[in-house]
Amino acid sequence: MTIVAAYRYDDTCIYVSDFRVTSRCQENRAIQDACLKFIDIDKRLGLFLAGDVSFWQNAVPEIQDIINSISYENLEDMEGPLKEVLDSCAFRHRGSSAAAIGFLINPNDYGNRQFVIRITPGMGSIISELPNNSCTLIGSGAIIPNIKDGIEERIEYFLKKFKDASLYELGREMRDEIKQSLKECGSSSFSKLGISSCMAISMLEKGYFQITGEEINGGHYSDTGSFQFTYSFTRDNNNQNVLVNGMNDDSYVLNSVTETTVSFEERIFDPERVEQGEDPSIIYLEANFVYLLHQWVVAEPSHEFIYRSLSRIDFVTEKRLCNKAYTFKDCIEDKNEIKHYPDFRDKYFVLEEPLLSKFEAEVNQSVLFNHSWLSQFISDYFTVLFVP
């Protein structure tokens, strides 16, 4: 599957889309970050595609054949040419569902109409106007907990703070919110949902559309391990869209949906390493939720403190995405106490009855440094989190 997110306001829209496709055949499954999921037809109709690739591989050529019949006036008509083609393809389709977020540019006044398509196999299609001043998501990424509200709140805040923000800056805010939400769902959420960790930003304003090429540099720095990254989304000397890892010059060609073929060669492009690391939903396969006690110790002469947070992480949806039900936080700055706290970071634990009911009834911020209370629930508490 995929994620396509669109934030529309009037005749302007920002899009974030990923590059991952998943190939399945019986028990075999492979993922490739190898597809640019945007289709341009006659420089007027643009479609960001999600869902079953085979549906769009059949539908796009038929849409191309009738593009001259599609107009502003008949775009959403129940008997319009676009609806007829989509219905015909949907009736014949025996795969899984599909969707698209699209726009139609009027060459006469350089305006646009924006819409969303939803395909139900064997039944038909629905074409509806893209809602104004809100975010629309299609693909498997739409099930990420609170993702729509998170994007809308972030965009609204950014627009209030930076009234002259460019469309690209707003697109980066959207993408950062999506990536952060996926990280919070667990490092395996990208694989579970079939979403690449690298995503493209595109922009539509009146009659002008642009997919933005980028070079991204950065790094991860911590006392537990550090690394740098540099990568780009660009075009190579053969005018092909590519992802390039600047650290080792690995290059992944991005085909269009209509050119994508079934392959079981796995190719994951993850220069920021966000898909690595432990994921409690995978470690604790028999549990419906886990608890996490995070402990961070800073023992520098200028600033010494112990930070703790205690969270409950529920595994939600059929994909078992991590979703924090609650988090309590506290910090102490007693220099004499620091020597008793190992810098342990993440301690996951699960509870059975009757300890589970007792824990849920009594947990709150005041217990974060209550050693006798915590040791009731964490068996090795006095060896890994606090040493008297």
PDB file of N, CA and C in Angstrom, residues 7 9 12-16 154-175 201-205 210 212-214:
ATOM      1  N   TYR A   7      -3.118  18.471   1.551  1.00  0.00           N
ATOM      2  CA  TYR A   7      -3.728  19.558   2.334  1.00  0.00           C
ATOM      3  C   TYR A   7      -4.119  20.656   1.359  1.00  0.00           C
ATOM      4  N   TYR A   9      -6.101  24.246   0.403  1.00  0.00           N
ATOM      5  CA  TYR A   9      -6.815  25.467   0.747  1.00  0.00           C
ATOM      6  C   TYR A   9      -7.044  26.267  -0.543  1.00  0.00           C
ATOM      7  N   THR A  12      -5.055  25.947  -3.990  1.00  0.00           N
ATOM      8  CA  THR A  12      -3.686  25.549  -3.658  1.00  0.00           C
ATOM      9  C   THR A  12      -3.733  24.215  -2.928  1.00  0.00           C
ATOM     10  N   CYS A  13      -2.761  23.349  -3.197  1.00  0.00           N
ATOM     11  CA  CYS A  13      -2.723  22.061  -2.508  1.00  0.00           C
ATOM     12  C   CYS A  13      -1.275  21.602  -2.358  1.00  0.00           C
ATOM     13  N   ILE A  14      -0.987  20.971  -1.222  1.00  0.00           N
ATOM     14  CA  ILE A  14       0.327  20.395  -0.953  1.00  0.00           C
ATOM     15  C   ILE A  14       0.147  18.888  -0.817  1.00  0.00           C
ATOM     16  N   TYR A  15       1.061  18.134  -1.426  1.00  0.00           N
ATOM     17  CA  TYR A  15       0.969  16.672  -1.398  1.00  0.00           C
ATOM     18  C   TYR A  15       2.255  16.077  -0.822  1.00  0.00           C
ATOM     19  N   VAL A  16       2.088  15.023  -0.060  1.00  0.00           N
ATOM     20  CA  VAL A  16       3.223  14.204   0.386  1.00  0.00           C
ATOM     21  C   VAL A  16       2.923  12.776  -0.026  1.00  0.00           C
ATOM     22  N   ARG A 154      -0.737  20.890  12.901  1.00  0.00           N
ATOM     23  CA  ARG A 154       0.629  21.368  12.638  1.00  0.00           C
ATOM     24  C   ARG A 154       0.630  22.431  11.548  1.00  0.00           C
ATOM     25  N   ILE A 155      -0.124  22.213  10.476  1.00  0.00           N
ATOM     26  CA  ILE A 155      -0.189  23.201   9.393  1.00  0.00           C
ATOM     27  C   ILE A 155      -0.803  24.507   9.891  1.00  0.00           C
ATOM     28  N   GLU A 156      -1.896  24.413  10.627  1.00  0.00           N
ATOM     29  CA  GLU A 156      -2.555  25.616  11.144  1.00  0.00           C
ATOM     30  C   GLU A 156      -1.626  26.398  12.067  1.00  0.00           C
ATOM     31  N   TYR A 157      -0.898  25.694  12.926  1.00  0.00           N
ATOM     32  CA  TYR A 157       0.047  26.363  13.825  1.00  0.00           C
ATOM     33  C   TYR A 157       1.157  27.041  13.028  1.00  0.00           C
ATOM     34  N   PHE A 158       1.696  26.329  12.025  1.00  0.00           N
ATOM     35  CA  PHE A 158       2.800  26.870  11.238  1.00  0.00           C
ATOM     36  C   PHE A 158       2.367  28.096  10.447  1.00  0.00           C
ATOM     37  N   LEU A 159       1.144  28.061   9.907  1.00  0.00           N
ATOM     38  CA  LEU A 159       0.646  29.213   9.157  1.00  0.00           C
ATOM     39  C   LEU A 159       0.441  30.434  10.052  1.00  0.00           C
ATOM     40  N   LYS A 160       0.015  30.207  11.276  1.00  0.00           N
ATOM     41  CA  LYS A 160      -0.151  31.327  12.215  1.00  0.00           C
ATOM     42  C   LYS A 160       1.198  31.917  12.615  1.00  0.00           C
ATOM     43  N   LYS A 161       2.184  31.035  12.788  1.00  0.00           N
ATOM     44  CA  LYS A 161       3.504  31.483  13.227  1.00  0.00           C
ATOM     45  C   LYS A 161       4.294  32.109  12.086  1.00  0.00           C
ATOM     46  N   PHE A 162       4.156  31.538  10.878  1.00  0.00           N
ATOM     47  CA  PHE A 162       4.900  32.028   9.720  1.00  0.00           C
ATOM     48  C   PHE A 162       3.910  32.307   8.593  1.00  0.00           C
ATOM     49  N   LYS A 163       3.354  33.503   8.592  1.00  0.00           N
ATOM     50  CA  LYS A 163       2.301  33.846   7.631  1.00  0.00           C
ATOM     51  C   LYS A 163       2.789  33.819   6.187  1.00  0.00           C
ATOM     52  N   ASP A 164       4.100  34.022   5.966  1.00  0.00           N
ATOM     53  CA  ASP A 164       4.644  34.045   4.614  1.00  0.00           C
ATOM     54  C   ASP A 164       5.345  32.732   4.260  1.00  0.00           C
ATOM     55  N   ALA A 165       4.990  31.657   4.942  1.00  0.00           N
ATOM     56  CA  ALA A 165       5.631  30.365   4.684  1.00  0.00           C
ATOM     57  C   ALA A 165       5.390  29.928   3.239  1.00  0.00           C
ATOM     58  N   SER A 166       6.397  29.354   2.624  1.00  0.00           N
ATOM     59  CA  SER A 166       6.267  28.856   1.260  1.00  0.00           C
ATOM     60  C   SER A 166       5.533  27.517   1.265  1.00  0.00           C
ATOM     61  N   LEU A 167       5.047  27.127   0.104  1.00  0.00           N
ATOM     62  CA  LEU A 167       4.374  25.829  -0.010  1.00  0.00           C
ATOM     63  C   LEU A 167       5.335  24.692   0.321  1.00  0.00           C
ATOM     64  N   TYR A 168       6.589  24.840  -0.073  1.00  0.00           N
ATOM     65  CA  TYR A 168       7.572  23.801   0.229  1.00  0.00           C
ATOM     66  C   TYR A 168       7.775  23.667   1.742  1.00  0.00           C
ATOM     67  N   GLU A 169       7.839  24.794   2.446  1.00  0.00           N
ATOM     68  CA  GLU A 169       7.993  24.733   3.904  1.00  0.00           C
ATOM     69  C   GLU A 169       6.796  24.055   4.555  1.00  0.00           C
ATOM     70  N   LEU A 170       5.604  24.345   4.053  1.00  0.00           N
ATOM     71  CA  LEU A 170       4.414  23.673   4.580  1.00  0.00           C
ATOM     72  C   LEU A 170       4.462  22.175   4.271  1.00  0.00           C
ATOM     73  N   GLY A 171       4.960  21.823   3.081  1.00  0.00           N
ATOM     74  CA  GLY A 171       5.106  20.419   2.730  1.00  0.00           C
ATOM     75  C   GLY A 171       6.071  19.699   3.652  1.00  0.00           C
ATOM     76  N   ARG A 172       7.149  20.364   4.024  1.00  0.00           N
ATOM     77  CA  ARG A 172       8.102  19.743   4.959  1.00  0.00           C
ATOM     78  C   ARG A 172       7.465  19.512   6.324  1.00  0.00           C
ATOM     79  N   GLU A 173       6.635  20.461   6.753  1.00  0.00           N
ATOM     80  CA  GLU A 173       5.936  20.271   8.028  1.00  0.00           C
ATOM     81  C   GLU A 173       5.007  19.066   7.964  1.00  0.00           C
ATOM     82  N   MET A 174       4.287  18.931   6.855  1.00  0.00           N
ATOM     83  CA  MET A 174       3.413  17.764   6.665  1.00  0.00           C
ATOM     84  C   MET A 174       4.214  16.474   6.726  1.00  0.00           C
ATOM     85  N   ARG A 175       5.306  16.447   5.968  1.00  0.00           N
ATOM     86  CA  ARG A 175       6.120  15.233   5.917  1.00  0.00           C
ATOM     87  C   ARG A 175       6.718  14.899   7.282  1.00  0.00           C
ATOM     88  N   ILE A 201       7.591  15.737  -1.830  1.00  0.00           N
ATOM     89  CA  ILE A 201       6.692  16.879  -1.635  1.00  0.00           C
ATOM     90  C   ILE A 201       6.323  17.443  -3.005  1.00  0.00           C
ATOM     91  N   SER A 202       5.027  17.634  -3.231  1.00  0.00           N
ATOM     92  CA  SER A 202       4.549  18.221  -4.490  1.00  0.00           C
ATOM     93  C   SER A 202       3.602  19.364  -4.168  1.00  0.00           C
ATOM     94  N   MET A 203       3.459  20.279  -5.123  1.00  0.00           N
ATOM     95  CA  MET A 203       2.660  21.484  -4.881  1.00  0.00           C
ATOM     96  C   MET A 203       1.836  21.850  -6.098  1.00  0.00           C
ATOM     97  N   LEU A 204       0.614  22.261  -5.846  1.00  0.00           N
ATOM     98  CA  LEU A 204      -0.289  22.758  -6.891  1.00  0.00           C
ATOM     99  C   LEU A 204      -0.773  24.138  -6.482  1.00  0.00           C
ATOM    100  N   GLU A 205      -0.621  25.104  -7.388  1.00  0.00           N
ATOM    101  CA  GLU A 205      -1.135  26.449  -7.126  1.00  0.00           C
ATOM    102  C   GLU A 205      -1.721  26.997  -8.418  1.00  0.00           C
ATOM    103  N   GLN A 210       4.128  21.187  -9.380  1.00  0.00           N
ATOM    104  CA  GLN A 210       5.554  20.890  -9.290  1.00  0.00           C
ATOM    105  C   GLN A 210       5.802  19.759  -8.301  1.00  0.00           C
ATOM    106  N   THR A 212       8.886  18.395  -6.173  1.00  0.00           N
ATOM    107  CA  THR A 212      10.123  19.026  -5.735  1.00  0.00           C
ATOM    108  C   THR A 212      11.255  18.018  -5.575  1.00  0.00           C
ATOM    109  N   GLY A 213      12.363  18.263  -6.279  1.00  0.00           N
ATOM    110  CA  GLY A 213      13.589  17.510  -6.029  1.00  0.00           C
ATOM    111  C   GLY A 213      14.260  18.053  -4.780  1.00  0.00           C
ATOM    112  N   GLU A 214      14.981  17.192  -4.083  1.00  0.00           N
ATOM    113  CA  GLU A 214      15.578  17.608  -2.809  1.00  0.00           C
ATOM    114  C   GLU A 214      16.920  16.931  -2.582  1.00  0.00           C
TER     115      GLU A 214
END
